[in-house]
């Protein structure tokens, strides 16, 4: 169960090439564990589960972004708003080409625990 999240998204331009950096901070809680061979109160076990969950979230996000960029070639995730706010002149000049710009952008995702 996800308890709390916070996100920071920044964009950078190198000429007309866009880089989007997404950092997500979150806290999580193990609500049920039916695996009888492990102790849900053991710190080592909890750290192992934490790393597994982090890896799964990161893999899912990367898969979704890759599909949006390279299969659908569309920026439907609202990331254009960050470009519009952080680089208004670039956005005004290129907003009609957003899907093409998004499909070629470098997108970096990092997650952190709060």
Short mmCIF file of C-alpha atoms in Angstrom, two decimals:
data_model
loop_
_atom_site.label_atom_id
_atom_site.label_comp_id
_atom_site.label_asym_id
_atom_site.label_seq_id
_atom_site.Cartn_x
_atom_site.Cartn_y
_atom_site.Cartn_z
CA UNK A 1 0.00 0.00 0.00
CA UNK A 2 1.43 3.37 -1.01
CA UNK A 3 1.05 5.91 1.77
CA UNK A 4 2.56 9.18 0.53
CA UNK A 5 4.33 10.42 -2.60
CA UNK A 6 6.06 13.57 -3.72
CA UNK A 7 7.34 14.27 -7.24
CA UNK A 8 9.72 16.79 -8.76
CA UNK A 9 9.95 17.10 -12.53
CA UNK A 10 12.54 19.25 -14.26
CA UNK A 11 13.30 19.74 -17.93
CA UNK A 12 16.47 20.78 -19.71
CA UNK A 13 17.11 21.74 -23.31
CA UNK A 14 20.21 21.14 -25.37
CA UNK A 15 19.32 23.00 -28.54
CA UNK A 16 16.02 21.39 -29.53
CA UNK A 17 16.72 18.16 -27.64
CA UNK A 18 14.68 17.76 -24.47
CA UNK A 19 15.66 15.97 -21.27
CA UNK A 20 13.01 15.28 -18.63
CA UNK A 21 14.07 14.32 -15.11
CA UNK A 22 11.45 12.85 -12.82
CA UNK A 23 12.24 12.23 -9.16
CA UNK A 24 9.66 10.50 -6.98
CA UNK A 25 9.82 10.20 -3.20
CA UNK A 26 7.45 7.84 -1.45
CA UNK A 27 6.74 5.88 1.67
CA UNK A 28 5.22 2.43 1.56
CA UNK A 29 3.88 -0.08 4.00
CA UNK A 30 3.70 -3.86 3.83
CA UNK A 31 0.06 -4.56 4.62
CA UNK A 32 -0.02 -8.36 4.39
CA UNK A 33 2.55 -11.07 4.02
CA UNK A 34 1.30 -14.62 3.70
CA UNK A 35 4.72 -16.18 3.13
CA UNK A 36 5.01 -18.31 6.26
CA UNK A 37 8.77 -18.97 5.95
CA UNK A 38 9.62 -15.31 6.47
CA UNK A 39 9.16 -13.01 9.43
CA UNK A 40 7.48 -9.76 8.43
CA UNK A 41 8.95 -8.05 11.49
CA UNK A 42 12.56 -8.94 10.64
CA UNK A 43 14.43 -5.81 9.46
CA UNK A 44 16.54 -7.75 6.93
CA UNK A 45 13.44 -9.29 5.37
CA UNK A 46 11.70 -5.90 5.20
CA UNK A 47 14.74 -4.31 3.49
CA UNK A 48 14.77 -7.15 0.93
CA UNK A 49 11.06 -6.66 0.20
CA UNK A 50 11.64 -2.90 -0.03
CA UNK A 51 14.34 -3.35 -2.68
CA UNK A 52 12.16 -5.75 -4.66
CA UNK A 53 9.24 -3.29 -4.60
CA UNK A 54 11.48 -0.37 -5.65
CA UNK A 55 12.86 -2.38 -8.57
CA UNK A 56 9.33 -3.35 -9.68
CA UNK A 57 8.07 0.24 -9.56
CA UNK A 58 11.08 1.50 -11.51
CA UNK A 59 10.71 -1.26 -14.11
CA UNK A 60 6.98 -0.50 -14.53
CA UNK A 61 7.59 3.25 -14.95
CA UNK A 62 10.36 2.66 -17.50
CA UNK A 63 8.16 0.23 -19.45
CA UNK A 64 5.24 2.69 -19.53
CA UNK A 65 7.41 5.64 -20.59
CA UNK A 66 9.13 3.54 -23.26
CA UNK A 67 5.76 2.43 -24.64
CA UNK A 68 4.45 6.02 -24.71
CA UNK A 69 7.60 7.31 -26.40
CA UNK A 70 8.44 4.60 -28.90
CA UNK A 71 5.29 2.61 -29.57
CA UNK A 72 2.55 5.24 -29.30
CA UNK A 73 4.91 8.20 -29.94
CA UNK A 74 2.72 10.48 -27.91
CA UNK A 75 3.21 12.57 -24.80
CA UNK A 76 -0.08 11.92 -23.06
CA UNK A 77 1.29 11.91 -19.50
CA UNK A 78 1.00 15.69 -19.00
CA UNK A 79 4.76 16.21 -19.15
CA UNK A 80 4.22 18.97 -21.70
CA UNK A 81 3.08 21.21 -18.85
CA UNK A 82 6.58 21.16 -17.37
CA UNK A 83 8.08 22.15 -20.71
CA UNK A 84 5.45 24.86 -21.13
CA UNK A 85 6.19 26.28 -17.65
CA UNK A 86 9.97 25.85 -17.58
CA UNK A 87 10.72 26.77 -21.23
CA UNK A 88 7.81 28.94 -22.45
CA UNK A 89 9.57 30.29 -25.56
CA UNK A 90 10.58 26.80 -26.68
CA UNK A 91 7.06 25.54 -25.99
CA UNK A 92 5.38 28.27 -28.02
CA UNK A 93 7.69 27.62 -30.94
CA UNK A 94 7.39 23.79 -30.85
CA UNK A 95 4.04 22.88 -29.24
CA UNK A 96 2.59 21.68 -32.55
CA UNK A 97 5.45 19.14 -32.74
CA UNK A 98 5.14 17.96 -29.11
CA UNK A 99 4.60 14.27 -29.86
CA UNK A 100 7.74 14.14 -32.01
CA UNK A 101 9.80 16.02 -29.42
CA UNK A 102 8.51 13.78 -26.64
CA UNK A 103 9.26 10.60 -28.58
CA UNK A 104 12.92 11.65 -28.91
CA UNK A 105 13.39 13.10 -25.40
CA UNK A 106 15.67 11.56 -22.79
CA UNK A 107 13.55 10.71 -19.77
CA UNK A 108 15.26 9.87 -16.50
CA UNK A 109 13.33 8.43 -13.57
CA UNK A 110 14.60 8.12 -10.00
CA UNK A 111 12.72 6.93 -6.97
CA UNK A 112 13.61 7.55 -3.36
CA UNK A 113 12.06 6.64 -0.04
CA UNK A 114 10.88 9.48 2.18
#
